[in-house]
Coordinates of N, CA and C in Angstrom, one line a residue:
X1218 N 7.3 52.9 24.3 CA 6.7 51.8 24.9 C 5.9 52.1 26.5
X1219 N 4.7 51.5 26.5 CA 4.2 52.2 27.9 C 4.7 51.0 28.7
X1220 N 5.1 51.5 29.9 CA 5.5 50.4 30.9 C 4.2 49.9 31.5
X1221 N 4.5 48.5 32.2 CA 3.0 48.2 32.8 C 2.9 48.9 34.0
X1222 N 1.7 49.4 33.8 CA 1.0 50.0 35.0 C -0.1 49.7 35.5
X1223 N -0.3 49.9 36.8 CA -2.1 49.8 37.3 C -2.3 51.0 38.2
X1224 N -3.4 50.9 38.4 CA -4.0 52.0 39.2 C -4.4 51.4 40.9
X1225 N -3.9 52.3 41.8 CA -4.4 51.7 43.0 C -5.0 52.8 43.5
X1226 N -6.3 52.6 44.1 CA -7.3 53.6 44.8 C -6.3 53.9 45.9
X1227 N -6.6 55.4 46.2 CA -5.9 56.0 47.0 C -6.9 55.3 48.5
X1228 N -6.5 55.3 49.5 CA -7.4 54.8 50.8 C -7.4 56.3 51.5
X1229 N -8.7 56.5 51.8 CA -8.8 57.8 52.3 C -8.4 58.0 53.7
X1230 N -8.2 56.9 54.5 CA -8.1 56.6 56.1 C -6.6 56.6 56.1
X1231 N -5.7 56.6 55.0 CA -4.4 56.2 55.2 C -3.7 57.4 55.2
X1232 N -2.9 57.8 56.6 CA -2.0 59.1 56.2 C -1.0 58.9 55.3
X1233 N -0.4 57.5 55.0 CA 0.7 57.5 54.1 C 0.3 57.7 52.8
X1234 N -0.9 57.5 52.4 CA -1.6 57.8 51.1 C -1.7 59.4 51.1
X1235 N -2.2 60.1 52.2 CA -2.5 61.4 52.1 C -1.2 62.3 51.9
X1236 N -0.2 61.5 52.5 CA 1.1 62.4 52.5 C 1.8 62.3 51.0
X1237 N 1.7 61.1 50.3 CA 2.1 60.8 49.3 C 1.4 61.5 48.0
X1238 N 0.0 61.7 48.2 CA -0.7 62.7 47.5 C -0.4 63.7 47.6
X1239 N 0.0 64.6 48.8 CA 0.2 65.8 49.0 C 1.6 66.2 48.4
X1240 N 2.5 65.3 48.4 CA 3.9 65.4 48.0 C 3.5 65.7 46.5
X1241 N 2.7 64.8 45.9 CA 2.5 64.7 44.2 C 2.0 66.3 44.0
X1242 N 1.2 66.8 44.5 CA 0.5 67.9 44.6 C 1.6 69.1 44.7
X1243 N 2.4 69.1 45.5 CA 3.5 69.9 45.8 C 4.7 69.8 44.2
X1244 N 4.8 68.7 43.9 CA 5.7 68.6 42.8 C 5.0 69.0 41.7
X1245 N 3.8 69.0 41.2 CA 3.1 69.4 40.2 C 2.7 70.9 40.4
X1246 N 2.9 71.4 41.6 CA 2.4 72.9 41.6 C 1.3 73.5 41.8
X1247 N 0.1 72.4 42.1 CA -1.1 73.2 42.3 C -2.2 72.0 43.3
X1248 N -2.9 72.7 43.9 CA -4.0 72.0 44.7 C -3.6 71.4 45.9
X1249 N -2.0 71.4 46.4 CA -1.8 70.9 47.6 C -2.4 71.1 48.8
X1250 N -3.1 72.4 48.9 CA -4.1 72.4 50.1 C -5.3 71.9 50.0
X1251 N -5.7 71.4 48.9 CA -6.8 70.6 49.0 C -7.0 69.0 49.1
X1252 N -5.7 68.8 49.5 CA -5.7 67.3 49.6 C -6.5 66.6 50.7
X1253 N -6.6 67.5 51.8 CA -7.5 66.9 53.1 C -9.3 66.7 52.5
X1254 N -9.3 68.1 52.0 CA -10.8 67.8 51.6 C -10.8 67.0 50.5
X1255 N -10.1 66.5 49.5 CA -10.2 65.3 48.7 C -10.4 64.1 49.4
X1256 N -9.7 63.7 50.3 CA -9.7 62.7 51.4 C -11.1 62.4 51.6
X1257 N -11.8 63.7 52.0 CA -13.1 63.6 52.6 C -14.0 63.1 51.4
X1258 N -13.8 63.8 50.2 CA -14.6 63.5 49.1 C -14.6 61.9 48.9
X1259 N -13.2 61.5 49.0 CA -12.8 60.1 48.3 C -13.8 59.0 49.3
X1260 N -13.9 59.4 50.8 CA -14.5 58.6 51.8 C -15.9 58.9 51.4
X1261 N -16.4 59.9 51.3 CA -17.8 60.2 50.8 C -18.3 59.5 49.4
X1262 N -17.3 59.2 48.6 CA -17.9 58.3 47.4 C -17.8 59.6 46.2
X1263 N -17.7 60.8 46.5 CA -17.9 61.9 45.5 C -16.6 61.8 44.7
X1264 N -15.9 61.5 44.9 CA -14.3 61.7 44.3 C -13.6 60.2 44.4
X1265 N -13.2 59.5 43.5 CA -12.7 58.2 43.1 C -11.1 59.1 42.6
X1266 N -10.0 58.6 43.4 CA -8.6 58.9 43.1 C -7.7 57.6 43.0
X1267 N -6.9 57.6 42.1 CA -5.9 56.3 42.0 C -4.7 57.0 42.0
X1268 N -3.7 56.1 42.7 CA -2.2 56.3 42.1 C -1.7 55.8 40.8
X1269 N -0.9 56.1 40.0 CA -0.6 55.2 38.9 C 0.7 54.6 39.4
X1270 N 0.7 53.4 39.6 CA 2.0 52.5 40.0 C 2.5 51.8 39.0
X1271 N 4.0 51.7 39.0 CA 4.5 50.6 38.2 C 5.3 49.8 39.0
X1272 N 5.8 48.6 38.7 CA 6.4 48.0 39.5 C 8.1 48.4 39.6
X1273 N 8.8 48.1 40.2 CA 10.3 48.4 40.4 C 11.0 48.0 39.4
X1274 N 10.7 46.6 39.1 CA 11.4 46.1 37.9 C 11.1 46.4 36.7
X1275 N 9.8 47.0 36.4 CA 9.2 47.4 35.2 C 8.5 45.9 34.7
X1276 N 8.0 45.0 35.8 CA 7.3 43.9 35.2 C 5.8 44.5 35.5
X1277 N 5.1 43.7 35.2 CA 3.5 44.0 35.3 C 3.3 44.1 36.8
X1278 N 2.4 44.9 37.3 CA 1.8 45.3 38.6 C 0.7 44.4 38.9
X1279 N 0.8 43.4 39.8 CA -0.2 42.5 40.2 C -1.3 43.0 41.1
X1280 N -2.3 42.7 41.5 CA -3.1 43.4 42.6 C -2.2 43.0 43.9
X1281 N -1.6 42.0 44.3 CA -0.9 41.6 45.4 C 0.4 42.7 45.6
X1282 N 0.9 43.2 44.6 CA 2.2 44.1 44.7 C 1.9 45.5 44.4
X1283 N 0.6 46.2 44.1 CA 0.5 47.4 43.9 C 0.9 48.4 45.0
X1284 N 0.8 47.8 46.4 CA 1.3 48.5 47.6 C 2.7 48.8 47.4
X1285 N 3.5 47.8 46.8 CA 4.9 48.0 46.9 C 5.5 48.8 45.6
X1286 N 4.7 48.8 44.5 CA 5.3 49.4 43.2 C 5.6 50.9 43.7
X1287 N 6.1 51.4 42.5 CA 6.6 52.8 42.5 C 5.3 53.7 42.3
X1288 N 4.9 54.8 43.2 CA 3.9 55.6 42.8 C 4.3 56.6 41.8
X1289 N 3.9 56.9 40.6 CA 4.4 57.6 39.4 C 3.5 58.7 39.2
X1290 N 2.4 58.5 40.0 CA 1.3 59.7 39.6 C 0.0 59.6 40.1
X1291 N -0.7 60.3 39.7 CA -2.3 60.1 40.2 C -3.3 60.8 39.0
X1292 N -4.7 60.2 39.2 CA -5.8 60.7 38.3 C -6.9 60.7 39.2
X1293 N -7.8 61.5 38.8 CA -9.1 61.3 39.7 C -10.4 61.5 38.8
X1294 N -11.3 60.8 39.5 CA -12.7 60.8 38.7 C -13.4 61.5 39.9
X1295 N -14.4 62.5 39.4 CA -15.4 63.2 40.0 C -16.7 62.8 39.6
X1296 N -17.6 62.2 40.6 CA -18.6 61.6 40.1 C -19.8 62.6 40.0
X1297 N -19.7 63.6 41.0 CA -20.8 64.4 40.9 C -20.3 65.5 41.5
X1298 N -21.0 66.9 41.3 CA -20.6 68.0 41.9 C -21.7 69.2 41.7
X1299 N -22.8 68.8 42.6 CA -23.9 69.5 42.1 C -23.7 71.0 42.5
X1300 N -22.8 71.4 43.1 CA -22.6 72.9 43.8 C -21.5 73.5 42.8
X1301 N -21.1 72.9 41.7 CA -20.2 73.6 40.6 C -20.9 74.6 39.9
X1302 N -20.8 75.7 40.1 CA -21.1 76.8 39.2 C -20.2 77.9 38.3
X1303 N -18.9 77.2 38.2 CA -18.1 77.8 37.5 C -18.3 77.6 35.9
X1304 N -18.7 76.4 35.5 CA -18.6 76.1 34.3 C -19.8 76.2 33.5
X1305 N -20.1 76.2 32.4 CA -21.4 76.2 31.9 C -22.0 74.9 31.7
X1306 N -21.4 73.8 31.5 CA -22.0 72.3 32.0 C -22.0 72.0 33.1
X1307 N -23.1 71.4 33.9 CA -22.8 70.9 35.4 C -22.4 69.5 35.4
X1308 N -21.8 69.1 36.3 CA -21.3 67.6 36.7 C -22.4 67.4 37.7
X1309 N -23.3 66.3 37.3 CA -24.5 66.0 37.9 C -24.6 64.7 38.1
X1310 N -26.0 64.1 38.7 CA -26.4 62.7 38.7 C -26.8 62.4 37.6
X1311 N -26.7 63.0 36.1 CA -27.3 62.6 35.1 C -26.3 61.8 34.2
X1312 N -25.4 61.2 34.4 CA -24.6 60.6 33.8 C -23.1 60.9 33.1
X1313 N -22.7 62.1 34.0 CA -21.6 62.7 33.7 C -20.6 62.7 34.8
X1314 N -19.3 62.6 34.5 CA -18.2 62.8 35.6 C -16.9 63.3 35.1
X1315 N -16.3 63.8 35.6 CA -15.0 64.7 35.5 C -13.7 64.0 35.7
X1316 N -13.0 63.7 34.6 CA -11.7 63.2 35.0 C -10.7 64.7 35.1
X1317 N -9.9 64.6 36.4 CA -9.2 65.6 36.5 C -8.0 65.2 37.6
X1318 N -7.3 66.2 37.6 CA -5.9 66.1 38.5 C -5.0 65.1 38.0
X1319 N -5.0 64.9 36.8 CA -3.9 64.0 36.1 C -2.6 64.5 36.2
X1320 N -1.6 63.5 37.1 CA -0.1 64.0 37.1 C 0.7 63.1 37.1
X1321 N 1.8 63.0 36.5 CA 2.7 62.1 36.4 C 4.3 62.7 36.4
X1322 N 5.0 62.2 37.6 CA 6.1 62.7 38.0 C 7.0 62.9 36.5
X1323 N 7.9 64.1 36.2 CA 8.4 64.4 35.4 C 9.4 63.2 34.6
X1324 N 9.9 62.5 35.4 CA 10.9 61.5 35.1 C 10.3 60.3 34.4
X1325 N 8.9 60.3 34.6 CA 7.9 59.2 34.2 C 6.9 59.5 32.8
X1326 N 7.4 60.8 32.4 CA 6.6 61.0 31.1 C 7.1 60.7 30.1
X1327 N 6.3 60.9 29.1 CA 6.5 60.6 27.8 C 6.8 59.2 27.4
X1328 N 6.0 58.1 28.3 CA 6.2 56.7 28.1 C 4.6 56.3 28.0
X1329 N 3.7 57.2 27.9 CA 2.2 56.4 27.7 C 1.5 56.3 29.0
X1330 N 2.0 56.4 30.3 CA 1.6 56.3 31.8 C 0.1 56.9 31.6
X1331 N 0.2 58.5 31.5 CA -1.1 59.2 31.6 C -2.0 58.7 30.7
X1332 N -1.9 58.6 29.4 CA -2.8 58.2 28.4 C -3.4 56.7 29.1
X1333 N -2.7 55.6 29.3 CA -3.0 54.4 30.1 C -4.0 54.7 31.2
X1334 N -3.5 55.6 32.0 CA -4.4 55.9 33.4 C -5.7 56.5 32.9
X1335 N -5.6 57.4 31.9 CA -6.7 58.0 31.2 C -7.8 56.8 31.0
X1336 N -7.2 56.3 29.8 CA -8.2 55.2 29.5 C -8.9 54.1 30.4
X1337 N -7.8 53.9 31.2 CA -8.1 52.9 32.5 C -9.3 53.4 33.3
X1338 N -9.2 54.9 33.5 CA -10.5 55.5 34.3 C -11.8 55.7 33.5
X1339 N -11.4 55.6 32.5 CA -12.6 56.0 31.4 C -13.5 54.4 31.5
X1340 N -12.7 53.4 31.5 CA -13.3 52.1 31.4 C -14.0 51.9 33.0
X1341 N -13.5 52.6 33.9 CA -14.1 52.5 35.3 C -15.3 53.1 35.1
X1342 N -15.4 54.2 34.6 CA -16.6 55.2 34.7 C -17.6 54.4 33.8
X1343 N -17.1 53.9 32.8 CA -18.3 53.2 31.9 C -18.9 52.1 32.9
X1344 N -18.2 51.3 33.5 CA -18.7 50.5 34.5 C -19.6 51.0 35.7
X1345 N -19.5 52.4 36.1 CA -20.2 53.0 36.9 C -21.6 53.4 36.2
X1346 N -21.7 53.4 35.0 CA -22.7 53.9 34.3 C -22.7 55.5 33.9
X1347 N -21.4 56.0 34.0 CA -21.2 57.2 33.2 C -21.4 57.0 31.8
X1348 N -22.0 58.2 31.3 CA -22.6 58.5 29.8 C -21.3 59.4 29.3
X1349 N -21.1 60.4 30.0 CA -20.1 61.4 29.3 C -19.0 61.8 30.3
X1350 N -18.0 61.9 30.0 CA -16.9 62.5 30.7 C -16.5 63.9 30.3
X1351 N -16.4 64.6 31.2 CA -16.0 66.1 31.2 C -14.5 66.3 31.6
X1352 N -13.7 67.2 31.1 CA -12.6 67.5 31.5 C -12.3 69.1 31.2
X1353 N -11.4 69.7 32.1 CA -10.6 71.0 31.6 C -9.3 70.9 31.8
X1354 N -8.7 71.6 30.8 CA -7.4 71.8 30.8 C -6.6 72.9 30.4
X1355 N -5.3 73.3 30.6 CA -5.2 74.7 30.1 C -5.1 74.6 28.5
X1356 N -5.4 75.6 27.9 CA -5.6 75.9 26.6 C -4.3 75.8 26.0
X1357 N -3.3 76.5 26.5 CA -1.9 76.7 26.0 C -0.9 75.7 26.6
X1358 N -1.5 74.8 27.4 CA -0.3 74.0 28.4 C -0.1 72.7 27.6
X1359 N 1.2 72.6 27.3 CA 1.7 71.2 26.9 C 1.1 70.4 25.5
X1360 N 0.6 71.3 25.0 CA -0.4 70.7 23.8 C -1.4 69.6 24.3
X1361 N -1.8 70.0 25.3 CA -3.1 69.0 26.0 C -4.1 68.9 25.3
X1362 N -4.7 70.0 24.4 CA -5.9 70.0 23.7 C -5.8 68.9 22.7
X1363 N -5.0 69.2 22.0 CA -4.7 67.9 20.8 C -4.5 66.5 21.2
X1364 N -3.8 66.5 22.2 CA -3.7 65.1 23.0 C -5.2 64.7 23.6
X1365 N -5.9 65.3 24.0 CA -7.0 65.0 24.4 C -8.2 64.8 23.0
X1366 N -7.9 65.5 22.2 CA -8.9 65.3 20.9 C -8.4 63.9 20.1
X1367 N -7.1 63.5 20.4 CA -6.7 62.2 19.9 C -7.5 61.0 20.7
X1368 N -7.9 61.2 21.8 CA -8.5 60.4 22.9 C -10.1 60.2 22.6
X1369 N -10.6 61.3 21.6 CA -11.7 61.2 21.2 C -12.6 62.5 22.0
X1370 N -11.9 63.4 22.5 CA -12.6 64.4 23.4 C -12.8 65.7 22.3
X1371 N -13.9 66.4 22.7 CA -14.4 67.5 21.6 C -14.4 68.8 22.5
X1372 N -13.8 69.8 21.9 CA -13.8 71.2 22.7 C -15.4 71.7 22.9
X1373 N -15.6 72.1 23.9 CA -17.1 72.6 24.2 C -17.0 74.2 24.5
X1374 N -15.8 74.6 25.1 CA -15.9 76.0 25.4 C -14.4 76.3 26.1
X1375 N -13.9 77.4 25.5 CA -12.7 78.1 26.0 C -13.0 79.3 26.9
X1376 N -12.6 79.4 28.1 CA -12.7 80.4 28.7 C -11.3 81.2 29.1
X1377 N -11.3 82.3 28.7 CA -9.7 82.9 28.5 C -9.1 83.3 29.7
X1378 N -10.2 83.7 30.9 CA -9.7 83.8 32.2 C -10.2 83.0 33.5
X1379 N -10.2 82.0 33.1 CA -10.6 80.7 34.0 C -9.8 80.8 35.2
X1380 N -8.6 80.9 35.2 CA -7.6 80.8 36.3 C -7.1 82.1 36.7
X1381 N -7.5 83.0 36.3 CA -7.0 84.4 36.5 C -6.7 84.7 38.3
X1382 N -8.2 84.3 38.9 CA -8.1 84.7 40.3 C -7.1 83.9 41.2
X1383 N -7.2 82.4 40.4 CA -6.0 81.8 41.3 C -4.5 82.1 41.1
X1384 N -4.2 82.8 39.9 CA -2.9 83.1 39.6 C -2.7 84.7 40.7
X1385 N -3.5 85.5 40.6 CA -3.8 86.5 41.7 C -3.5 86.2 43.0
X1386 N -4.5 85.1 43.6 CA -4.1 84.9 44.9 C -2.9 84.4 45.3
X1387 N -2.2 83.6 44.5 CA -0.9 83.4 44.6 C 0.2 84.2 44.4
X1388 N -0.4 85.4 44.1 CA 0.6 86.7 43.9 C 1.4 86.7 42.6
X1389 N 0.8 85.9 41.6 CA 1.4 86.0 40.3 C 0.4 86.6 39.3
X1390 N 1.1 87.0 38.3 CA 0.3 87.9 37.3 C -0.2 86.9 36.2
X1391 N -1.7 86.9 36.0 CA -2.1 86.0 35.2 C -2.0 86.5 33.7
X1392 N -1.8 85.5 32.9 CA -1.6 85.8 31.5 C -2.7 85.0 30.7
X1393 N -2.6 85.3 29.0 CA -3.4 84.3 28.5 C -2.8 83.0 28.4
X1394 N -1.6 82.7 28.6 CA -1.2 81.4 28.8 C -1.4 80.7 29.8
X1395 N -1.4 81.3 31.0 CA -1.5 80.7 32.3 C -3.0 80.6 32.7
X1396 N -3.9 81.5 32.1 CA -5.2 81.6 32.8 C -6.2 81.0 31.8
X1397 N -5.9 80.7 30.7 CA -7.3 80.1 29.7 C -7.6 78.6 29.9
X1398 N -8.7 78.4 30.0 CA -9.1 76.8 30.2 C -9.8 76.4 29.1
X1399 N -9.6 75.3 28.5 CA -10.7 74.5 27.5 C -11.4 73.5 28.2
X1400 N -12.6 73.8 27.9 CA -13.4 72.5 28.6 C -13.8 71.6 27.3
X1401 N -13.7 70.2 27.7 CA -14.1 69.1 26.8 C -14.7 68.1 27.2
X1402 N -15.4 67.3 26.3 CA -16.5 66.4 26.7 C -15.9 65.0 25.6
X1403 N -16.5 64.0 26.2 CA -16.5 62.6 25.6 C -17.6 61.7 25.8
X1404 N -18.4 61.3 24.8 CA -19.4 60.5 25.1 C -18.8 59.0 25.1
X1405 N -19.2 58.2 26.1 CA -18.8 57.0 26.2 C -19.7 56.0 25.5

């Protein structure tokens, strides 16, 4: 059963939100150094970022108590990225956006929060006029590819060494399991 959840926009001028976001990125193990840049992207309107919030009692989270709920994760929607040259399909002003940076704290996983957040962000994207959602995920990571396929996403491309440079920069050895990325799309 999915707990009642809501999405609360990250406030780009809030130091508390920036710190909460930073702690989530540390917990998930990636992109913590990018949080400051993300806050600027939120302020410019290029990135929409939400906290996944549940109420402390498990009741529904109303607009009034979103700030007081439990922050259990985050999800982002990148509206355009004209400078993205790493993937073969561009994120542009032509009706595409990318859902990225989905994270739910481990103790809140397996209850449908990530899926519920994903579907809510898709609805938000539709209201903004987005025609296609793009995403990238680890090819061998947590059965993510079949999970996204169940949500209607189709594989576009697999890039075996997509994250190899990132692993090397962290002093780690890239492997097929940790370096391969699958790019997916869904028409809304």
